PDB file of C-alpha atoms in Angstrom:
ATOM      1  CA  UNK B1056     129.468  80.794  94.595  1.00  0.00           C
ATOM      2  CA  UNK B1057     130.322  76.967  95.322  1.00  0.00           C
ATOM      3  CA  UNK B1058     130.766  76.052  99.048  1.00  0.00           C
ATOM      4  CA  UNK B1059     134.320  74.472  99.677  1.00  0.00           C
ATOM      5  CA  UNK B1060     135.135  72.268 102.782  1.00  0.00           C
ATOM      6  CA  UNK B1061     137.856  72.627 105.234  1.00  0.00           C
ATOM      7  CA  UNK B1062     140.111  69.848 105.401  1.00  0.00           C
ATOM      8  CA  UNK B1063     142.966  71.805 107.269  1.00  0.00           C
ATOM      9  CA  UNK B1064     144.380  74.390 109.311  1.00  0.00           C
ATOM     10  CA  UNK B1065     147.657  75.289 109.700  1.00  0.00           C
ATOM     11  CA  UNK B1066     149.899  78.009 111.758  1.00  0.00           C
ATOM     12  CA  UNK B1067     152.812  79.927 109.621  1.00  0.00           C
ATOM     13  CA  UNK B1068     155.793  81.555 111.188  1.00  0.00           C
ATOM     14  CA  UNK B1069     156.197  84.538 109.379  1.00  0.00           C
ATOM     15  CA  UNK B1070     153.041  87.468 108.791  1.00  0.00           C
ATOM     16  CA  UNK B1071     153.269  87.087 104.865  1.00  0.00           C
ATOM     17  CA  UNK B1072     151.386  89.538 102.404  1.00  0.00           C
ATOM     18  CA  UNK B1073     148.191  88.114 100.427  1.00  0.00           C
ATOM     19  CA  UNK B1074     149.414  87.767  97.085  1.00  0.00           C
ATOM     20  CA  UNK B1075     153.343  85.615  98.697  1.00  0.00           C
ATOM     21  CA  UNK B1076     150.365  83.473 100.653  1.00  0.00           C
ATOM     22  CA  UNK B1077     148.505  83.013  97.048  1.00  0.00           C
ATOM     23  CA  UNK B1078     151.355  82.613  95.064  1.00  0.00           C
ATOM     24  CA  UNK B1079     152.782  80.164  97.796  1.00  0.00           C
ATOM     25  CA  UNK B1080     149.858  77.609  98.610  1.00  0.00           C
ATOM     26  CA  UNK B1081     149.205  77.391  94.599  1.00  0.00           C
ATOM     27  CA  UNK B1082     152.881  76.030  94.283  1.00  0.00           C
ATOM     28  CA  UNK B1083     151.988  73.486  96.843  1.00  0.00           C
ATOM     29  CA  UNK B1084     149.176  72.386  95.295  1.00  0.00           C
ATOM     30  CA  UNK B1085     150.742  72.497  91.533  1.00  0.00           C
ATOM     31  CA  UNK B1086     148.479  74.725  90.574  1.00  0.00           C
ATOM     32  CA  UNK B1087     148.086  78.248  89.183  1.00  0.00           C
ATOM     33  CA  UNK B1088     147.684  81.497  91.155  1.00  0.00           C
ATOM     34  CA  UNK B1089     144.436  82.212  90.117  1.00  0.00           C
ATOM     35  CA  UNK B1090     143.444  79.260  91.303  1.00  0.00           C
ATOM     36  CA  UNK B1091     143.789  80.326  95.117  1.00  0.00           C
ATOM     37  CA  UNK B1092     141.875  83.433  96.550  1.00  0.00           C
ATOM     38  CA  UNK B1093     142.893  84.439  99.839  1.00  0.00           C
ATOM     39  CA  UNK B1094     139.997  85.393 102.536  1.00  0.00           C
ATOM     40  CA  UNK B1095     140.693  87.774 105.796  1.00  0.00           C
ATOM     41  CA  UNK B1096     138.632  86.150 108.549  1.00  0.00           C
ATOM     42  CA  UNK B1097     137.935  82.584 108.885  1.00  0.00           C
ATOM     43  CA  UNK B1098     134.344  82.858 109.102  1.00  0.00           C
ATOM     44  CA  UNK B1099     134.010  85.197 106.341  1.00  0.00           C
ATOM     45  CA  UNK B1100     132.963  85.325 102.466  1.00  0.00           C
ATOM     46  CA  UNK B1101     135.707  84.767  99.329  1.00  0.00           C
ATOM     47  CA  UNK B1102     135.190  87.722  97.382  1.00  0.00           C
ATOM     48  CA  UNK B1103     135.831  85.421  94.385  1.00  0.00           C
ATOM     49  CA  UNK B1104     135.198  81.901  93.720  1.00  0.00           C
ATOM     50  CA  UNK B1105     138.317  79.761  92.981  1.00  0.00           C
ATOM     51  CA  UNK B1106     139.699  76.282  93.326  1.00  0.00           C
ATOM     52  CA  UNK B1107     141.313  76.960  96.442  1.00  0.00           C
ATOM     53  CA  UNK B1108     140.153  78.918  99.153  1.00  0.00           C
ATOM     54  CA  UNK B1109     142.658  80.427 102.040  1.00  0.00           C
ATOM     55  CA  UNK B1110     141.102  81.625 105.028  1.00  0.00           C
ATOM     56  CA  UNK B1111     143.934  83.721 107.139  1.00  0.00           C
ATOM     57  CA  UNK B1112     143.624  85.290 110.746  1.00  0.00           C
ATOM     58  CA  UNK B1113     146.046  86.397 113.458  1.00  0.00           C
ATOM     59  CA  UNK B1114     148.217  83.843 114.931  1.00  0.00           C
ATOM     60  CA  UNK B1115     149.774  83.838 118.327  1.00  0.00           C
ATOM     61  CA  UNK B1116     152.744  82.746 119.831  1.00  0.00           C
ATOM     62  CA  UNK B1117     155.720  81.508 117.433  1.00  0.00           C
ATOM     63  CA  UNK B1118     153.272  82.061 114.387  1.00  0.00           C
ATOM     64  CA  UNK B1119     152.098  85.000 112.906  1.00  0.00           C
ATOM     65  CA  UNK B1120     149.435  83.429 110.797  1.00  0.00           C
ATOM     66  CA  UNK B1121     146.823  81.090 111.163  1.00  0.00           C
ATOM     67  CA  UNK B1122     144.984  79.329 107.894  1.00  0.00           C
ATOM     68  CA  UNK B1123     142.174  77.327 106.761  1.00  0.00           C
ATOM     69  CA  UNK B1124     142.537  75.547 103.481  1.00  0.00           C
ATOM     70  CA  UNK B1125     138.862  75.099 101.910  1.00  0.00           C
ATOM     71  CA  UNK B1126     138.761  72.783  98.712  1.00  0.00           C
ATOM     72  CA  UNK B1127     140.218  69.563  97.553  1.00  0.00           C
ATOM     73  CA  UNK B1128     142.663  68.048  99.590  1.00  0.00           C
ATOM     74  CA  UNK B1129     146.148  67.116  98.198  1.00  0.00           C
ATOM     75  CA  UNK B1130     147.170  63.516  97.745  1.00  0.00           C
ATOM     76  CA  UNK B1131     149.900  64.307  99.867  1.00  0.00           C
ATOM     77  CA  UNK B1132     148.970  66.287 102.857  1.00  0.00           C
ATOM     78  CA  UNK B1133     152.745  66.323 104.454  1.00  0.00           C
ATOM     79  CA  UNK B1134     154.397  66.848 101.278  1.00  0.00           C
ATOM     80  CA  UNK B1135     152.050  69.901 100.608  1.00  0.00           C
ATOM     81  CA  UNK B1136     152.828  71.083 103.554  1.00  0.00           C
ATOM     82  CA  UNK B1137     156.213  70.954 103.307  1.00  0.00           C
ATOM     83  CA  UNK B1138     156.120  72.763  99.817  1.00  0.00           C
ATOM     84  CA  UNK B1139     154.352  75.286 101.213  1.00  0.00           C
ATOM     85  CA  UNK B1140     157.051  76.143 104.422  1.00  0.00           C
ATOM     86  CA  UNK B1141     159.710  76.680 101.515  1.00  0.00           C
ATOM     87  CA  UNK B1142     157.804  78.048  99.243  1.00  0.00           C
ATOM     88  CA  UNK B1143     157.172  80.742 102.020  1.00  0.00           C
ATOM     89  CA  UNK B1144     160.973  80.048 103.894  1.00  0.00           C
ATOM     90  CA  UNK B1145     159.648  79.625 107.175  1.00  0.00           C
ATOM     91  CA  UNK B1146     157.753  77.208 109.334  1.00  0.00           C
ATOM     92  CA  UNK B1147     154.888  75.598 109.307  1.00  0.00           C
ATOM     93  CA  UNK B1148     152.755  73.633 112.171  1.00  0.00           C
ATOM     94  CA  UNK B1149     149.963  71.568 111.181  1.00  0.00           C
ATOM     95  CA  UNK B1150     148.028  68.579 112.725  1.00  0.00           C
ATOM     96  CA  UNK B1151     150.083  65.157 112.539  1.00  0.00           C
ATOM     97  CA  UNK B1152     146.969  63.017 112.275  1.00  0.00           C
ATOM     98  CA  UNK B1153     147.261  61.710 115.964  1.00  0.00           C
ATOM     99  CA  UNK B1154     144.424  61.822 118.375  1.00  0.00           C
ATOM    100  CA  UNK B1155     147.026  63.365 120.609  1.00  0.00           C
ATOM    101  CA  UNK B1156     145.954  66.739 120.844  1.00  0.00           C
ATOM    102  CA  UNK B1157     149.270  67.969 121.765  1.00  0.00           C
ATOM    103  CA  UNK B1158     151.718  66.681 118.870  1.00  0.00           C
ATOM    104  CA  UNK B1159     151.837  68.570 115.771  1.00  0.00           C
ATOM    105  CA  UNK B1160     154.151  68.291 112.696  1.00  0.00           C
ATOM    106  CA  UNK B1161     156.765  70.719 112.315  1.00  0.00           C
ATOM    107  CA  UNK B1162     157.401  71.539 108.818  1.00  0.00           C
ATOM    108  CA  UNK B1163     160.607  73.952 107.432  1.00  0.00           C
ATOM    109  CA  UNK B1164     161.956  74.635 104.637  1.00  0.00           C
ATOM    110  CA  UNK B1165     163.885  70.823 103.557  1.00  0.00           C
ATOM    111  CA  UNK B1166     163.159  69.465 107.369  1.00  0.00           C
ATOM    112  CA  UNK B1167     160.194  67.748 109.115  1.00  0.00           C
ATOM    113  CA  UNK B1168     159.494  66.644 112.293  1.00  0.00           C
ATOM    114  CA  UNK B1169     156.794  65.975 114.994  1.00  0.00           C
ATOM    115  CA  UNK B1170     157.058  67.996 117.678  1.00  0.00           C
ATOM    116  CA  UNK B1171     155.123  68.441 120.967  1.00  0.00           C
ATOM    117  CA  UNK B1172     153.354  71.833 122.262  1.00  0.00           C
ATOM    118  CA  UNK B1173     152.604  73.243 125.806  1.00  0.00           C
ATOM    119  CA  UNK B1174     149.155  72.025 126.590  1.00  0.00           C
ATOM    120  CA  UNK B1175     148.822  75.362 128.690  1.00  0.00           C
ATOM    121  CA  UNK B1176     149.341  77.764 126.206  1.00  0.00           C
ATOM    122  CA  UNK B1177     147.327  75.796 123.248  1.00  0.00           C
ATOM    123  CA  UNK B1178     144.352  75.687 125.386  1.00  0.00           C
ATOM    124  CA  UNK B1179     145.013  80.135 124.925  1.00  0.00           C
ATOM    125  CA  UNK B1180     145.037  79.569 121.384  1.00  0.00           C
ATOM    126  CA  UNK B1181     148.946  79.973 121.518  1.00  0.00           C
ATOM    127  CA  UNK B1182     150.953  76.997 119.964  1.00  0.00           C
ATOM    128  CA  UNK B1183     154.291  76.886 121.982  1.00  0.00           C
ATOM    129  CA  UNK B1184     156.534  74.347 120.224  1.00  0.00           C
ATOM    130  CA  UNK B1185     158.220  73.068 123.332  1.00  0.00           C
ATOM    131  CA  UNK B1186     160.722  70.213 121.683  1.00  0.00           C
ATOM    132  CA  UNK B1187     160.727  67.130 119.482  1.00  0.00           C
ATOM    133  CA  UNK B1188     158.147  64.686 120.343  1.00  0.00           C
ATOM    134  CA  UNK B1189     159.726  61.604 122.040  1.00  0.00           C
ATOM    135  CA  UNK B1190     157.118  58.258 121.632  1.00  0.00           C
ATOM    136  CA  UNK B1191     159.144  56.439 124.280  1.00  0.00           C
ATOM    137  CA  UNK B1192     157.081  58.480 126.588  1.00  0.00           C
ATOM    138  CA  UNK B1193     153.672  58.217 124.917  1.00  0.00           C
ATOM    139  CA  UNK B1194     152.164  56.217 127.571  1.00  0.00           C
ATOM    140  CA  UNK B1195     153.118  58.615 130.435  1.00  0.00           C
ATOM    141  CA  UNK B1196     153.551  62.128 129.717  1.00  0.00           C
ATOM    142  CA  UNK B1197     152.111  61.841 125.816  1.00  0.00           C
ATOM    143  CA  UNK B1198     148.910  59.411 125.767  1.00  0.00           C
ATOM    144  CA  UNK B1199     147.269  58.985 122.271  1.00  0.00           C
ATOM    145  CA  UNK B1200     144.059  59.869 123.637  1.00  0.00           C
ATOM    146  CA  UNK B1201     143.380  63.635 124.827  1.00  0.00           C
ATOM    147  CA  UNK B1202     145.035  64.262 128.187  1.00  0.00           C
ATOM    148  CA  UNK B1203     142.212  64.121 131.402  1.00  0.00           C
ATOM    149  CA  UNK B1204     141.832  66.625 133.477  1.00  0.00           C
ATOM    150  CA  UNK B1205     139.266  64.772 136.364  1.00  0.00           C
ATOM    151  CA  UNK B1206     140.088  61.892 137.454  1.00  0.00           C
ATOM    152  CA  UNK B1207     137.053  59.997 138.181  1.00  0.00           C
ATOM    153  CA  UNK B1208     134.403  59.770 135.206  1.00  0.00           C
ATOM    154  CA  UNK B1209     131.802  60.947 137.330  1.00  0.00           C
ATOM    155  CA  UNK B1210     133.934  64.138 137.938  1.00  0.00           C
ATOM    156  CA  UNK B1211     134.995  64.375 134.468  1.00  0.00           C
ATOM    157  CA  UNK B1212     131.234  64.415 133.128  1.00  0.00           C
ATOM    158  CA  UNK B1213     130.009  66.488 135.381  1.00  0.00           C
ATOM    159  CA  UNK B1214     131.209  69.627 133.644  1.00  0.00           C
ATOM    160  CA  UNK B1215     130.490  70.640 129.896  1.00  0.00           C
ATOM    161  CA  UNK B1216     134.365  69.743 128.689  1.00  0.00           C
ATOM    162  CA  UNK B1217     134.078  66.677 130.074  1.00  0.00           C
ATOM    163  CA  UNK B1218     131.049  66.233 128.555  1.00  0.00           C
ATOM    164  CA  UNK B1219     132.783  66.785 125.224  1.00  0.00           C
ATOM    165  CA  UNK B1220     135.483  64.510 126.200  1.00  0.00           C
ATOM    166  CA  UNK B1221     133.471  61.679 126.943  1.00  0.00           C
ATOM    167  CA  UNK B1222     131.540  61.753 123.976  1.00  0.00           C
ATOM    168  CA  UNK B1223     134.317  62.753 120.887  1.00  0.00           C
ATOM    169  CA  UNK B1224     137.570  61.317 122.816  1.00  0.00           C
ATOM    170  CA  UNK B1225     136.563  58.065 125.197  1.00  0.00           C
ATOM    171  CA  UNK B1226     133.386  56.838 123.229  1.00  0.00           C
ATOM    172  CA  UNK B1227     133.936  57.704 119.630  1.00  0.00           C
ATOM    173  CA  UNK B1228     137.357  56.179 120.226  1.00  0.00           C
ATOM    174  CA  UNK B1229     136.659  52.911 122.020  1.00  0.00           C
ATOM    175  CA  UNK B1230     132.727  52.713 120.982  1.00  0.00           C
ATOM    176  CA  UNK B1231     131.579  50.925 117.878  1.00  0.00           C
ATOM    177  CA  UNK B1232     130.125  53.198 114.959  1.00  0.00           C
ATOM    178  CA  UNK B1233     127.051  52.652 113.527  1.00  0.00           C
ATOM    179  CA  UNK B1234     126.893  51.388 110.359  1.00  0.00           C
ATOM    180  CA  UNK B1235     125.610  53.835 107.674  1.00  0.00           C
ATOM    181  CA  UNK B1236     122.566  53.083 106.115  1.00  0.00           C
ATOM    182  CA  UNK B1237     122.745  56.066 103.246  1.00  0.00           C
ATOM    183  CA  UNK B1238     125.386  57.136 101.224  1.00  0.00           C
ATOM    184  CA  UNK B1239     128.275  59.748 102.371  1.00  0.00           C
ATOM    185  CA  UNK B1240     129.156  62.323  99.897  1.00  0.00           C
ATOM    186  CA  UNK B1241     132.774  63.109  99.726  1.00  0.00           C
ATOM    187  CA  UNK B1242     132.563  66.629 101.104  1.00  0.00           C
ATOM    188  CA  UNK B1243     130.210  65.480 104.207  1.00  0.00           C
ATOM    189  CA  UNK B1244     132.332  63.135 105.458  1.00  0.00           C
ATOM    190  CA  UNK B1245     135.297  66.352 105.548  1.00  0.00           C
ATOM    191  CA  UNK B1246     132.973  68.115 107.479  1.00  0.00           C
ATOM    192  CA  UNK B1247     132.176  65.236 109.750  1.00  0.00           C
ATOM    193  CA  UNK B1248     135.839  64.659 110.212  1.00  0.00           C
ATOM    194  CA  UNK B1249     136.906  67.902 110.753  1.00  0.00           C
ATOM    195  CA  UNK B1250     134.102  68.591 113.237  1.00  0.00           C
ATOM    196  CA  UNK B1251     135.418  66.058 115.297  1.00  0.00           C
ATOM    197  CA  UNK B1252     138.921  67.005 115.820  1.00  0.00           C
ATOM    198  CA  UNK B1253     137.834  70.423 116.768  1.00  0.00           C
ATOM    199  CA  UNK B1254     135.400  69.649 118.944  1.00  0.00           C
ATOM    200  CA  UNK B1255     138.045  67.178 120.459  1.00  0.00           C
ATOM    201  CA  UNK B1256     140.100  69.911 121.464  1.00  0.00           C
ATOM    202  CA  UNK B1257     137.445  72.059 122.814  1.00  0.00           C
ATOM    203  CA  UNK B1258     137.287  69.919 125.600  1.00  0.00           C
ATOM    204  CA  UNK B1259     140.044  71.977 127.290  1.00  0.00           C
ATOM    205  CA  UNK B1260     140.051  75.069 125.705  1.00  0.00           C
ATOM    206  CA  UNK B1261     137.403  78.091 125.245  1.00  0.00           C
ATOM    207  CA  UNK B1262     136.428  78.519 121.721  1.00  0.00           C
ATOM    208  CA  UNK B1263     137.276  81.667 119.403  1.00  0.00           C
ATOM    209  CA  UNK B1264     134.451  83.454 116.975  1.00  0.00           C
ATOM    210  CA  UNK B1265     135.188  82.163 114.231  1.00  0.00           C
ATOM    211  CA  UNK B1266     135.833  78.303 115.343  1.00  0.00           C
ATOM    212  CA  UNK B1267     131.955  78.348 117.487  1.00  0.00           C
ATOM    213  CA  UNK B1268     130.997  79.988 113.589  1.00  0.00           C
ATOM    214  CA  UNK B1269     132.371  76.969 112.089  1.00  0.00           C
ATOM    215  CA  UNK B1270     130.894  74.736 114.424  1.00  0.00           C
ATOM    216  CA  UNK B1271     127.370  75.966 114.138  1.00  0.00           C
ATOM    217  CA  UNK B1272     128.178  75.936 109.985  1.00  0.00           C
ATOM    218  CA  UNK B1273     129.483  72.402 109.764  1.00  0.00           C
ATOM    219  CA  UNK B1274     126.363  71.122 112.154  1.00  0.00           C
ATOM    220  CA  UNK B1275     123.516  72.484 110.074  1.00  0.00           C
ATOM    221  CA  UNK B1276     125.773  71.075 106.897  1.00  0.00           C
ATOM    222  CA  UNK B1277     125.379  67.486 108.530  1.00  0.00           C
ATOM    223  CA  UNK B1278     121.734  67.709 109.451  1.00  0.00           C
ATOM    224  CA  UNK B1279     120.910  69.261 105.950  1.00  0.00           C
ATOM    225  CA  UNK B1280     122.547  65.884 104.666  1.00  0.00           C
ATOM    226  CA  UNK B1281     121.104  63.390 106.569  1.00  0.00           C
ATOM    227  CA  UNK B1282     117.156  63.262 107.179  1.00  0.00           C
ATOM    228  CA  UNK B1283     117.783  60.824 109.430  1.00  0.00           C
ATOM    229  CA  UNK B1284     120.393  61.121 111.792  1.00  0.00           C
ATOM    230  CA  UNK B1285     120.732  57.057 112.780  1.00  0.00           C
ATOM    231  CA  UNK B1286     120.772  56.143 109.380  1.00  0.00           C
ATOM    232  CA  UNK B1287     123.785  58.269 108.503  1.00  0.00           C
ATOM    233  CA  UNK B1288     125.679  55.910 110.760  1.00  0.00           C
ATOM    234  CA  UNK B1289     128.715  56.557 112.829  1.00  0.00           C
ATOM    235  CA  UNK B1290     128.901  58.847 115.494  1.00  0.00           C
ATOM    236  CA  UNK B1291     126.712  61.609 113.535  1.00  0.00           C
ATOM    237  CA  UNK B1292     124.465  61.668 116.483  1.00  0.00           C
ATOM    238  CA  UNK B1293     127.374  62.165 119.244  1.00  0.00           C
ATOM    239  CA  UNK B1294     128.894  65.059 117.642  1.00  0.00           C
ATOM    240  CA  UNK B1295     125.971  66.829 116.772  1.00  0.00           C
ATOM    241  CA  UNK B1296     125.023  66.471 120.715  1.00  0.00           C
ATOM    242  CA  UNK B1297     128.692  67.453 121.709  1.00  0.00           C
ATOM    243  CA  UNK B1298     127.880  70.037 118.734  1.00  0.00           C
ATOM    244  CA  UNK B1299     125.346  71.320 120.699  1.00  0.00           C
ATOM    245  CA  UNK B1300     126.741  71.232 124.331  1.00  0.00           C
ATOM    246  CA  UNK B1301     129.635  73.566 122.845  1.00  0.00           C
ATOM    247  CA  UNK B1302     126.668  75.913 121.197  1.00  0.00           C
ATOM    248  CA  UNK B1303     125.597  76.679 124.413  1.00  0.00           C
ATOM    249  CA  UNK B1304     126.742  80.201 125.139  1.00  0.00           C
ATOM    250  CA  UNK B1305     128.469  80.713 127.176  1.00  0.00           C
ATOM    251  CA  UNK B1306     131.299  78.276 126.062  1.00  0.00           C
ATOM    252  CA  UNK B1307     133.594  77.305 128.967  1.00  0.00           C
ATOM    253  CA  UNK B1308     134.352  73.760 129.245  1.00  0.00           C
ATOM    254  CA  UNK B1309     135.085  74.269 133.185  1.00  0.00           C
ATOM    255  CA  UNK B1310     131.113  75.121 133.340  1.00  0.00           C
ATOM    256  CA  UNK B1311     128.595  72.311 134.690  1.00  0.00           C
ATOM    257  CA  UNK B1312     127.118  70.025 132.831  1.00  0.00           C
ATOM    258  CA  UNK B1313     124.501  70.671 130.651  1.00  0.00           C
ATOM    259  CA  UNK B1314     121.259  68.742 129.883  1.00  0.00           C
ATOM    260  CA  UNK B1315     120.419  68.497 126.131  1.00  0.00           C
ATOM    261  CA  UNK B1316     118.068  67.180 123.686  1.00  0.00           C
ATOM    262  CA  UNK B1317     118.979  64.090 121.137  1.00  0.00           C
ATOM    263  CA  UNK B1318     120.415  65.657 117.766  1.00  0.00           C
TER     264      UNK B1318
END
């Protein structure tokens, strides 16, 4: 059975049966519903191969649902989603492409709109929508990098999320990649990607089952890849370290710092 990548997760509103949730992300995608299998669990096994694979768990909060997509990527990500929220009639919270780690887009049915969620109850794996997201007030209350909780850096690094924080959200954003020195298949750099942005939220939050699964999955997928590590460029090094930090049961990003061994 071919291996698809993630390349995003979404929240829905409304606890919708298996074969509406089929039926609805193949009219996104313009495609048909055989094409789409639906999967219970996020860590677990299609029991078909298909196109399109939908991995559904509980939600929390406003949402009754949360999905991962696995496969090809639309063109459009926002218009898919959007499709999809009135294909289902209800709403639909996905990632807005911001480093933020507290603005989402909002998507209903013929309406969309970037909103803001309570930092509190995200980091309890409970999205909150808590009101349109205002960028007047992105410098104070809404920076573009992930909100930090020490304020020294000394203080910050001295405990496993700001470990994390340091390495995916201060020096992968202000530090200058490596260049790569093999070539990047399609599908790795999805899983590189989408590595980050998790692990970029971890720094606040515990982790759930199936995201440390996913974690330890899209790791060994990178160093399968790339022999060597500093020739794949980047920051393949930094996130498999801050891979590896977050592997370290227990996971609590309030716990000290932790010494580790160069990916």
């Amino acid at each position: 059975m071919m291996e698809r990548t993630m390349w995003d997760e979404l929240w829905i509103e409304n606890d919708v049966a298996a074969a509406e949730l089929a039926a609805a992300v193949a009219r996104a995608y313009g495609l048909d519903t055989n094409d789409v299998v639906i999967v219970d669990g996020i860590a677990s096994d299609p029991p078909r191969d298909a196109r399109i694979q939908v991995h559904r768990t509980r939600g929390a909060g406003e949402f009754a649902i949360r999905i991962q997509l696995h496969g090809a990527a639309p063109s459009d990500r926002g218009q898919f989603c959007a499709k999809l929220a009135s294909a289902l009639t209800c709403k639909v919270l996905g990632d807005d492409g911001n480093i933020n780690p507290f603005s989402f887009m909002l998507y209903e049915p013929g309406n969309a709109m970037r909103v803001s969620v309570d930092p509190q109850k995200l980091e309890e794996h409970v999205p909150v929508v808590i009101g349109p997201y205002d960028d007047r007030t992105e410098e104070d209350s809404h920076p573009t990098r992930p909100i930090r909780r020490y304020p020294l850096p000394t203080e910050h690094r001295a405990t496993r999320g700001g470990q994390i924080s340091h390495i995916v959200n201060e020096y992968m954003v202000e530090g200058l990649p490596r260049p790569p020195l093999v070539e990047w298949p399609p599908e790795t750099t999805e899983t590189y990607e989408t590595l980050t942005r998790l692990l970029s939220t971890l720094a606040f939050r515990t982790a759930s089952d199936d995201e440390l699964a996913s974690i330890r999955t899209w790791s060994d997928q990178l160093r399968t890849t790339f022999a060597d590590l500093e020739k794949a460029g980047w920051f393949v090094v930094e996130v498999l370290e801050a891979s590896t930090i977050v592997l370290a049961e227990p996971w609590d990003p309030d716990l000290p710092a932790i010494a580790i061994k160069p990916a």
